[in-house]
Coordinates of C-alpha atoms in Angstrom, one line a residue:
Chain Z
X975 CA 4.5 -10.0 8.1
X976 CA 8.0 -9.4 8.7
X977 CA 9.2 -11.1 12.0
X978 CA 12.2 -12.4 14.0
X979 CA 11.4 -15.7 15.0
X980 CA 8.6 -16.9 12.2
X981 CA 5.5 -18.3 14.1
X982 CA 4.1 -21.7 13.7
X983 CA 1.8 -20.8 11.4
X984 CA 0.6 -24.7 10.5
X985 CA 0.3 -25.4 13.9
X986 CA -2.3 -22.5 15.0
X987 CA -3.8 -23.4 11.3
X988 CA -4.1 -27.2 13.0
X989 CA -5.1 -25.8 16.5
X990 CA -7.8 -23.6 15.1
X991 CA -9.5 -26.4 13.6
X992 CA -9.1 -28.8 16.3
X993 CA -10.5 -26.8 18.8
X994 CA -13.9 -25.7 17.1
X995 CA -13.2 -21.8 16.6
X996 CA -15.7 -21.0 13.7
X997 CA -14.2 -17.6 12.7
X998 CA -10.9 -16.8 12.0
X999 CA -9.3 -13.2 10.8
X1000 CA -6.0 -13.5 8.8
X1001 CA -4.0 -10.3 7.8
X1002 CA -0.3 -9.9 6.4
X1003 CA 0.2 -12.3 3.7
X1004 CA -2.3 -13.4 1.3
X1005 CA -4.1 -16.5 3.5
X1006 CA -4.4 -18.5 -0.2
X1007 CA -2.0 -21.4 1.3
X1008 CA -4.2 -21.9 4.3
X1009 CA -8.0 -21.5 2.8
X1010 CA -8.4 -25.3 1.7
X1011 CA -7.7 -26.3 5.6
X1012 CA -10.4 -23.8 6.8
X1013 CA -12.5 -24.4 4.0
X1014 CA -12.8 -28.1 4.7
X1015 CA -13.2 -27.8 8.6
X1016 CA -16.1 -25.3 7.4
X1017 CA -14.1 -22.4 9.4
X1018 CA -15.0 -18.7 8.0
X1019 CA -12.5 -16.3 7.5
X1020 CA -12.6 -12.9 7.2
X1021 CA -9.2 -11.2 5.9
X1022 CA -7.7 -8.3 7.3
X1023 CA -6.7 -5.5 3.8
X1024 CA -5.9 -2.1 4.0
X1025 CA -6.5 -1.5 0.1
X1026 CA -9.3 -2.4 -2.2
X1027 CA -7.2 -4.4 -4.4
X1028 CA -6.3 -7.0 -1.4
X1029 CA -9.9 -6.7 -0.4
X1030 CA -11.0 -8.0 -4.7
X1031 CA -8.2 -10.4 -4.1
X1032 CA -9.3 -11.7 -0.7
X1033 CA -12.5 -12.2 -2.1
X1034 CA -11.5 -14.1 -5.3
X1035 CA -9.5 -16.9 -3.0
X1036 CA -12.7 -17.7 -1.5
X1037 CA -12.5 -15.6 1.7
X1038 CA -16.0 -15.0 3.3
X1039 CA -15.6 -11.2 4.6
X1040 CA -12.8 -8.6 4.8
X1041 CA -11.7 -6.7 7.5
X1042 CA -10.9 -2.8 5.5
X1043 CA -8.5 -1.4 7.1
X1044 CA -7.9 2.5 7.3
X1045 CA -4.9 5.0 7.6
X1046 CA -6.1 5.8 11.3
X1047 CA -5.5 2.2 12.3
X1048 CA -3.0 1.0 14.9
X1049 CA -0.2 -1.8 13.8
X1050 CA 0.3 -1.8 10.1
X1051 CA -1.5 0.7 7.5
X1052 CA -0.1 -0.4 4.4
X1053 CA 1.6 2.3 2.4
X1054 CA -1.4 3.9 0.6
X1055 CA -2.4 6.1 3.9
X1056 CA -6.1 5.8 2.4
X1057 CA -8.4 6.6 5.5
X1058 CA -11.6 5.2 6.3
X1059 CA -14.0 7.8 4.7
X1060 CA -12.5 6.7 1.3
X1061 CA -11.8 3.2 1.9
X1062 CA -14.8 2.0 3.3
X1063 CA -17.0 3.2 0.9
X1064 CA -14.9 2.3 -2.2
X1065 CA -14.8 -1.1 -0.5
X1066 CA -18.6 -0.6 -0.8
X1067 CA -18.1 0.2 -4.2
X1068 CA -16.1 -3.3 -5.3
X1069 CA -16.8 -5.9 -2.8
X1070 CA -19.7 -8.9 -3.0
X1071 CA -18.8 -10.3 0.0
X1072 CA -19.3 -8.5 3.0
X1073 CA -16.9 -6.5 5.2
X1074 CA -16.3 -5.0 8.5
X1075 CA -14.8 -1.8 9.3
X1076 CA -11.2 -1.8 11.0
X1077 CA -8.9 1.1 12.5
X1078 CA -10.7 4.4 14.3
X1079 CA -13.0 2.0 15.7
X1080 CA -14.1 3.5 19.5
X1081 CA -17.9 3.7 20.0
X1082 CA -21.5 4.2 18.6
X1083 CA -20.5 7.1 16.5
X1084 CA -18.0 4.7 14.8
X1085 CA -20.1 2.1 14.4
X1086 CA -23.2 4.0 13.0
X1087 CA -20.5 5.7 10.5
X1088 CA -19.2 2.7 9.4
X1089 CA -22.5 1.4 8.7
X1090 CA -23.6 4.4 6.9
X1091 CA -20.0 4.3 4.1
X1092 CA -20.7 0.3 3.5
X1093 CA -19.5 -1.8 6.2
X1094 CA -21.9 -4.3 7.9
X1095 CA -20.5 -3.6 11.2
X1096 CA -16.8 -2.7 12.8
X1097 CA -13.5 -4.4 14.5
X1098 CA -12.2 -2.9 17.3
X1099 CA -8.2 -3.2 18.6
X1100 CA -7.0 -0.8 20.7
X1101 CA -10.1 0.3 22.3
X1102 CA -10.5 -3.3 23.7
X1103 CA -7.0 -2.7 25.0
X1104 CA -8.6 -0.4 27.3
X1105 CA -10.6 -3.0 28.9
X1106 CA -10.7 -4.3 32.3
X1107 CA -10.9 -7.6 30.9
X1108 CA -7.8 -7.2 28.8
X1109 CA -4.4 -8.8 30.0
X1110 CA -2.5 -6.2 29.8
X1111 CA -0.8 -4.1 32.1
X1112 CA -2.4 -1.6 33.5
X1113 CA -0.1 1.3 32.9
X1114 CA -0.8 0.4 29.2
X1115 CA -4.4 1.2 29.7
X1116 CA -3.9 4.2 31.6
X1117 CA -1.1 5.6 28.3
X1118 CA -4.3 4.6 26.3
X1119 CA -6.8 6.7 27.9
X1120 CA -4.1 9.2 28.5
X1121 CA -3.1 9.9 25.0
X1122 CA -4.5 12.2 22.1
X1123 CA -5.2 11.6 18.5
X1124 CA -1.9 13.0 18.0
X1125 CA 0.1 10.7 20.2
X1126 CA 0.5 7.8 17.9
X1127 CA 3.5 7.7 14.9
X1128 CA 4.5 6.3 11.8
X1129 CA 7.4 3.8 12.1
X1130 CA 9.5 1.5 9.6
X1131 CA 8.5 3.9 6.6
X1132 CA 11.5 3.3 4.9
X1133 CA 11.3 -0.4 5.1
X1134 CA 7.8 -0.5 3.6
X1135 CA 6.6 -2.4 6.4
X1136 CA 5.2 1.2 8.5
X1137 CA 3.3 0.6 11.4
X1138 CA 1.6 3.3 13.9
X1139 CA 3.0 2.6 17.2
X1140 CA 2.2 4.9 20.5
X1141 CA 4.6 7.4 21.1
X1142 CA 7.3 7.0 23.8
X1143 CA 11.4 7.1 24.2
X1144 CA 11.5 4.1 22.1
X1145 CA 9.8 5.1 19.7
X1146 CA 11.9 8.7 19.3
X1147 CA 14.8 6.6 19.3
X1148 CA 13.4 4.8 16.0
X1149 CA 12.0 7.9 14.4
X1150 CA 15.5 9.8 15.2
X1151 CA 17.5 7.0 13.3
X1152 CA 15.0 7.0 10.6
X1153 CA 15.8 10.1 10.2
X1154 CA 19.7 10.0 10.2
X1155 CA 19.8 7.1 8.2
X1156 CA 17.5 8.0 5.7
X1157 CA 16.3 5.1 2.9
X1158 CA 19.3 3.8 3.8
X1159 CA 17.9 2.5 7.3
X1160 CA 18.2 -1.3 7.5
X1161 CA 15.8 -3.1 10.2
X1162 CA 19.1 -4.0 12.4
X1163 CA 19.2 -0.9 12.7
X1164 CA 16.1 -0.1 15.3
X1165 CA 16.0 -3.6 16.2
X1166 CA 16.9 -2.8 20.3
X1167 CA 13.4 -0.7 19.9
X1168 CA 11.5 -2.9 17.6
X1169 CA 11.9 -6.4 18.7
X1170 CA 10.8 -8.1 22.0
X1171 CA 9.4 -5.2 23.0
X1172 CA 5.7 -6.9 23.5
X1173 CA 6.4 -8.7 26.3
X1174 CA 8.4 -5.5 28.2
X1175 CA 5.1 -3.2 27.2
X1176 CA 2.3 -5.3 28.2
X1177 CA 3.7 -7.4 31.0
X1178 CA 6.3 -5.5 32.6
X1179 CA 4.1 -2.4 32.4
X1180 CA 7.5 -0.5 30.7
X1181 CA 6.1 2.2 28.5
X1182 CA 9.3 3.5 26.9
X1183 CA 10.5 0.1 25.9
X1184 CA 9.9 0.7 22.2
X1185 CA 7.4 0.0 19.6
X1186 CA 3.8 -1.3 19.9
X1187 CA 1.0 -0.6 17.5
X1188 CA -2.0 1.8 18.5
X1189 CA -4.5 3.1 16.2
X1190 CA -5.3 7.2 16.5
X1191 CA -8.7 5.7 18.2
X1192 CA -6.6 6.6 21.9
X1193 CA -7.9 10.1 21.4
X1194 CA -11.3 8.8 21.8
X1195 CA -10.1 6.6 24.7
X1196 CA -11.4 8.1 28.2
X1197 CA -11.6 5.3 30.3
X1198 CA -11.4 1.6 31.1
X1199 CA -15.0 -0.4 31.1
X1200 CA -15.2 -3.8 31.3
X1201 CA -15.5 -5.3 27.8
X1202 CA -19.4 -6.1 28.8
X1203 CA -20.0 -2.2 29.6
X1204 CA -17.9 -1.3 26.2
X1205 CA -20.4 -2.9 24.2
X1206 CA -23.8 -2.5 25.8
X1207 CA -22.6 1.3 25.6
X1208 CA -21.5 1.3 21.9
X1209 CA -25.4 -0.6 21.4
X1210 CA -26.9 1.9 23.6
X1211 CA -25.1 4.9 21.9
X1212 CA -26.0 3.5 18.2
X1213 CA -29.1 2.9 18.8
X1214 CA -29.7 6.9 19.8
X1215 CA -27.4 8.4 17.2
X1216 CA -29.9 6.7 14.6
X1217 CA -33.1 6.7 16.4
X1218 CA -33.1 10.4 17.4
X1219 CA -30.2 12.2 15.5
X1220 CA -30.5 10.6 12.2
X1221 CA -34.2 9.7 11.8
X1222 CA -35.1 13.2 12.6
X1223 CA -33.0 14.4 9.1
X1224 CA -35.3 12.0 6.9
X1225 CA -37.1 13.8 4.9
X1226 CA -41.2 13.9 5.4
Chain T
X479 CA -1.4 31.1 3.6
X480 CA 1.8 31.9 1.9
X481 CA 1.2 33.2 -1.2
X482 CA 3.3 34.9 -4.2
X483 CA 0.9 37.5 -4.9
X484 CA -1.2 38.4 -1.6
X485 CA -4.9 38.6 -2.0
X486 CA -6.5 42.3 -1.5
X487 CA -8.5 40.7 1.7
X488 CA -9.7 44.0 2.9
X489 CA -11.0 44.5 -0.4
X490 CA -12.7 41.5 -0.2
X491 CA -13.9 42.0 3.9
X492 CA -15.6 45.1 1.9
X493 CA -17.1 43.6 -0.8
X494 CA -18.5 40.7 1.0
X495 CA -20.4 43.6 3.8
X496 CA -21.4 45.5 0.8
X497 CA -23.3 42.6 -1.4
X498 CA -25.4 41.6 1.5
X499 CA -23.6 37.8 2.2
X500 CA -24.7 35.9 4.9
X501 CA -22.4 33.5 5.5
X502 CA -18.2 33.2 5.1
X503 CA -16.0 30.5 5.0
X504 CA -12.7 31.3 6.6
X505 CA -9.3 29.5 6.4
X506 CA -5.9 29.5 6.9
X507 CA -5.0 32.2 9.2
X508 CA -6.8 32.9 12.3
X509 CA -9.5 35.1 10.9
X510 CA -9.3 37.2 14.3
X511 CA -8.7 40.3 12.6
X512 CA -11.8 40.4 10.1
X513 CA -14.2 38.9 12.8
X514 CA -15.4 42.6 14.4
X515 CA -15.8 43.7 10.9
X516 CA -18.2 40.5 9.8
X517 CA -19.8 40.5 13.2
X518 CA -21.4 44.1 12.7
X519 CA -22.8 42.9 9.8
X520 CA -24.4 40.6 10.8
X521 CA -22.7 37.9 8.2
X522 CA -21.8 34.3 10.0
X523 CA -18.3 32.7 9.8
X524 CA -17.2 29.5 9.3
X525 CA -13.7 28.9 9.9
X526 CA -12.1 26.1 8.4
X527 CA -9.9 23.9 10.6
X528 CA -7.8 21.0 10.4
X529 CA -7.4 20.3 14.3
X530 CA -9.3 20.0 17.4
X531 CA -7.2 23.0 19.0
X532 CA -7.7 25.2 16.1
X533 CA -11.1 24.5 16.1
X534 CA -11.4 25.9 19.9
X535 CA -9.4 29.0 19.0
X536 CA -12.1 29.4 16.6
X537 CA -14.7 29.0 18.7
X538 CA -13.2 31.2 21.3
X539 CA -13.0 34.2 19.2
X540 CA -16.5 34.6 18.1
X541 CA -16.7 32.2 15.0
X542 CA -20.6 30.4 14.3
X543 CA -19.5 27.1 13.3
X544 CA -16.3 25.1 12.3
X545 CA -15.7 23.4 8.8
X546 CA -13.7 20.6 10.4
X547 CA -11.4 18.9 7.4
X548 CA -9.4 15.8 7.8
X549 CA -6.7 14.5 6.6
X550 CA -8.1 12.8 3.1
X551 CA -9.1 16.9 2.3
X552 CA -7.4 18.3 -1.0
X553 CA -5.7 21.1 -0.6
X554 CA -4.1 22.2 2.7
X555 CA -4.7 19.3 5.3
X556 CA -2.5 20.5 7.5
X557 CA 0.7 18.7 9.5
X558 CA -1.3 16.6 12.0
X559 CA -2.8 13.4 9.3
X560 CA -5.7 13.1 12.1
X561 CA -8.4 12.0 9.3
X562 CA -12.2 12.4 9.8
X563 CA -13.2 9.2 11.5
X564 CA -11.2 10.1 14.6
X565 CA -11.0 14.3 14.0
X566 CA -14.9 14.5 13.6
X567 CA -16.1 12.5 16.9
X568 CA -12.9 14.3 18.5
X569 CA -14.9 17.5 17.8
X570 CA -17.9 16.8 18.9
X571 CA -16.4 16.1 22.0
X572 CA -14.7 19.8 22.6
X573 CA -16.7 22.1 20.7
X574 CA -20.2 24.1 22.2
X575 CA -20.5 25.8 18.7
X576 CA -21.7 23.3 15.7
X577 CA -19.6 22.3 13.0
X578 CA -19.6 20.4 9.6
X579 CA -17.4 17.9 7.9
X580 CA -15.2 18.7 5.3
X581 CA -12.8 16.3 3.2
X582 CA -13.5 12.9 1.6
X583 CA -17.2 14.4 1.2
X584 CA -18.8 12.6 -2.0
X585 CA -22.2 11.5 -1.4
X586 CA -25.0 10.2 0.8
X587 CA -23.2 7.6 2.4
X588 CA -20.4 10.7 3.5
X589 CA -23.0 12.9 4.9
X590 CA -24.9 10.4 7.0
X591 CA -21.5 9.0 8.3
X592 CA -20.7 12.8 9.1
X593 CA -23.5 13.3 10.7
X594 CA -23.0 10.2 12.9
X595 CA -19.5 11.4 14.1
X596 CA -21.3 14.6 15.1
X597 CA -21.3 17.1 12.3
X598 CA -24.1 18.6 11.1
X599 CA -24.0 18.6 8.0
X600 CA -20.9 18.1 5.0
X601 CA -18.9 20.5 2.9
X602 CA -17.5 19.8 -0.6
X603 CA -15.2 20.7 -2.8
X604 CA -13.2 18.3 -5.1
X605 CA -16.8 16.5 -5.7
X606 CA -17.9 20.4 -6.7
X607 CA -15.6 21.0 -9.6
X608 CA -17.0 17.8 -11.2
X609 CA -20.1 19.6 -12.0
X610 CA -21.4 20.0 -15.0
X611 CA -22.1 23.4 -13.1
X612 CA -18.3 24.2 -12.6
X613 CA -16.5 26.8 -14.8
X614 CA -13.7 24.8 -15.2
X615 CA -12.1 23.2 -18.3
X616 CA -13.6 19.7 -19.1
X617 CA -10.1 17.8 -18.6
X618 CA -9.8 19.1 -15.2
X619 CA -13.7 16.8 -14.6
X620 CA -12.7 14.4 -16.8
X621 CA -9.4 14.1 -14.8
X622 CA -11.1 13.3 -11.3
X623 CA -13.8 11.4 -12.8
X624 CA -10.6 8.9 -14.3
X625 CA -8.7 9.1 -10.7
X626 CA -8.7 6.8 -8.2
X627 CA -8.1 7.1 -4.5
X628 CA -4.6 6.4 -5.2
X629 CA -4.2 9.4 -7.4
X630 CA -3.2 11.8 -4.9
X631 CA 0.2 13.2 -3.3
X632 CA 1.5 15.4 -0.6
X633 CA 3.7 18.0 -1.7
X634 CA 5.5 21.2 0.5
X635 CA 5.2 18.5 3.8
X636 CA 9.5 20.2 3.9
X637 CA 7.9 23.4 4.1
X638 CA 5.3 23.0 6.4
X639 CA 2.9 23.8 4.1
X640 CA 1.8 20.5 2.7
X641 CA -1.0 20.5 0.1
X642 CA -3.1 17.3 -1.4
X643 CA -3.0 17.5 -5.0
X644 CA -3.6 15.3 -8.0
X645 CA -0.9 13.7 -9.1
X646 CA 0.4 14.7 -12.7
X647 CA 3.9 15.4 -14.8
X648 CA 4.4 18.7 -12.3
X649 CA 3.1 17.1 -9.0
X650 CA 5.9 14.4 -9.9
X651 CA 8.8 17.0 -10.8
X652 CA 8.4 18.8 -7.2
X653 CA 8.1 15.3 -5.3
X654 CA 11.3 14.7 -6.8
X655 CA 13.1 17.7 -6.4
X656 CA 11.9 17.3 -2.5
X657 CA 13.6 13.8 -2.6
X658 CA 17.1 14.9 -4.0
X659 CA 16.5 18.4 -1.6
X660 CA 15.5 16.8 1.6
X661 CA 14.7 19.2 4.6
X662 CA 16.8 21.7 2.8
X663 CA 14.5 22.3 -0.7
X664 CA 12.6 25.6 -0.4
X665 CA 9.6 27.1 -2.4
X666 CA 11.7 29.0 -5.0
X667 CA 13.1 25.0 -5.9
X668 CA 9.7 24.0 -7.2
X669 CA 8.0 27.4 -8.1
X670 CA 7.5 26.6 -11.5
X671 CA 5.3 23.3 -10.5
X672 CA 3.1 25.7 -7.7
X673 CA 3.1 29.1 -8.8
X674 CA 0.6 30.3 -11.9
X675 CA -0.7 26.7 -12.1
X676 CA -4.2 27.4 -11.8
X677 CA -5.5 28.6 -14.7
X678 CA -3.2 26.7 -17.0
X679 CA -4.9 23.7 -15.3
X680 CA -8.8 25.2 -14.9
X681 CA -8.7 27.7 -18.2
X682 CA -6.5 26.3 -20.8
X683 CA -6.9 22.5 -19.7
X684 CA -3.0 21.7 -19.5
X685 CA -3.9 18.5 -16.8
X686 CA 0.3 17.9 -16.8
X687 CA 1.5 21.9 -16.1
X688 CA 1.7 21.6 -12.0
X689 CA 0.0 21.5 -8.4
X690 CA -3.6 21.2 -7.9
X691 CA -5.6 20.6 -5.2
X692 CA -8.0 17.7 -5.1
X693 CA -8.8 15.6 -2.2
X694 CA -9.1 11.8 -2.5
X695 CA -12.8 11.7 -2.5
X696 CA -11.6 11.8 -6.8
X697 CA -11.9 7.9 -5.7
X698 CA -15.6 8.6 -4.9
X699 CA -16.3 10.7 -8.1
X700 CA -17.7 8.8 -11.2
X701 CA -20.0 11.2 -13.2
X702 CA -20.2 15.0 -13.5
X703 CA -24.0 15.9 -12.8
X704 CA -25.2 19.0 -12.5
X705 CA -24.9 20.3 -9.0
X706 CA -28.9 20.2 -8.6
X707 CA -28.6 16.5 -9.6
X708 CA -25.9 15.4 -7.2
X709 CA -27.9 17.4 -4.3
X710 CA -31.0 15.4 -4.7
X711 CA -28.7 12.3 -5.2
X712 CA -27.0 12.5 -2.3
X713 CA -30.6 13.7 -0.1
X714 CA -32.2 10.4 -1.0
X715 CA -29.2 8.1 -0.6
X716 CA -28.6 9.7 2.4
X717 CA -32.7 9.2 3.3
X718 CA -32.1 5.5 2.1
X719 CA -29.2 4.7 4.3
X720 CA -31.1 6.7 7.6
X721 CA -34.6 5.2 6.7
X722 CA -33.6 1.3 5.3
X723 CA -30.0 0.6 5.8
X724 CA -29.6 1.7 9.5
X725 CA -33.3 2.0 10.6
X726 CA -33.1 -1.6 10.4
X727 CA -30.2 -1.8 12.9
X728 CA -32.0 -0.5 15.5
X729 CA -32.8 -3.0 18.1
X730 CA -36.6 -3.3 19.3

């Protein structure tokens, strides 16, 4: 992905390994240069795709799962806008190796659904946001469970590189521009609302700094469990949804 | 819904009352005017609805149940792009009268995952036409059985009125003229592309002549059975994921 100061990619690659993680989820760029590393230190990794052509190639460089990706998800959609109900079962379709459902991801509904179109289970971003465990600020969790399924927009359109970002003053200021400047909008352009705006957001607790990503999940965001609650409830809530709603629609 | 010719829909109120049907399906407009007339009946409404808020008017003013459609819908999804995995479970949540999913619905793996998020049950329409069933010209199922999910655009989003249609020779004349237009193009620029398209497209065939809905389930769509085969089809995939696939899940 496009950023401002390039991480150290070899480096976390090397710090990975070193420290034992067993699982690691790449996204962005193809993760071809980095596979031999994890491949030899017998790390698995899944790959992050919002299309079903990245998810075939994914799976021909030898990663071990994919992460599909839908329209609804927070942070970057890719350009096709293909939403989960599609995606995940033409992932279904295509795929050998296994895959996880990403973006819309809230609770037992979700993950039952995600099940039922293909995926052998689901990733969750901004609904761990809303977490007491999260390190975050807290008036970023509060926006979160404040916020509807129609609080979220498309940004950086125009530079091919759109992300879903929460709404706020920043984020106007972008979209406004956008729309003055037309295809003709360069990424210097918005970079006062684009850039460096992490650490403003989710430290300083300043939720009209500008752009961070949030999936259209924060309509189904009402409150703040811990991360232990979160899932003991998604369990609890799967486990009825197909126990008692769906087994009673087998037929004899 | 705008049209250039406006349906005779007390004509049809009438007709509908006289023939003895049971149930309606409702959409565009708020159906509030026709409701006292169906009510004394005795037939049951369905109002189609692309939003949680619409879905509550509907429910307010008498309506049985809500066809809830999302964003990957053909046709007229509306200006909101909240697709089903986050529109569905957002109804569910606000809504005391039942409703079922429509958009993206193709098979047993939809309805199960629709009946996860909280609908009761799945409506179809693109996967309908490619029926062997369907009094439609053979290109127009040849065409969605040959289109992927890619294979759709948004057109009339300038006009507030935006429909998801296959794209074709016509589909790709209007999203041009809407490029060179802007804001400013209106419906007389492009009605040569949307006006009198449909039976040149269902009747004679002509797959190039302009605008027709078609949602991107066409990704989903691989055959054209008759519409008694894809029923059973879809009941026992939909038995196999409930019974096998997610029964399993279920912890002890």
């Amino acid at each position: 992905l496009p950023a401002v100061t390039p991480p150290d990619y070899p480096g976390f690659v090397r710090t990975i390994i070193e420290e034992g993680i067993k699982i690691v989820e790449t996204a962005g760029n193809n993760p071809a240069k980095v596979m031999p590393f994890f491949k030899e230190a017998g790390v698995k990794v899944i790959h992050k795709c919002t299309s079903v052509r990245h998810s075939l190639k994914a799976e021909s460089i030898g990663c071990d799962a994919v992460s599909v990706d839908g329209f609804e998800c927070g942070g970057h959609p890719g350009e096709d806008d293909v939403p989960n109900f599609i995606l995940l079962p033409r992932a279904a379709e295509e795929l050998k190796i296994p895959f996880v459902a990403s973006g819309g991801m809230a609770d037992g509904r979700s993950l039952v659904a995600a099940m039922a179109l293909g995926a052998e289970g689901m990733n969750m971003g901004t609904r761990f946001i809303a977490t007491k465990d999260a390190p975050v600020h807290q008036n970023v969790k509060d926006a979160l469970v404040a916020a509807s399924e129609l609080d979220t927009r498309l940004i950086m359109r125009p530079l091919r590189n759109t992300e879903r970002v929460l709404n706020n003053a920043g984020v106007a200021k972008i979209i406004e521009k956008e729309k003055q400047l037309g295809a003709g909008v360069k990424f210097e352009d918005i970079i006062n609302e684009v850039a460096g705006v992490y650490p403003k957001v989710m430290k300083d607790g300043d939720m009209e700094a500008g752009a961070w990503s949030c999936g259209m999940v924060a309509g189904l965001i009402h409150d703040v469990p811990t991360v232990k609650e979160l899932i003991d409830r998604i369990m609890r809530e799967a486990d009825q949804i197909i126990s008692k709603r769906l087994a009673g629609a087998v037929r004899a």
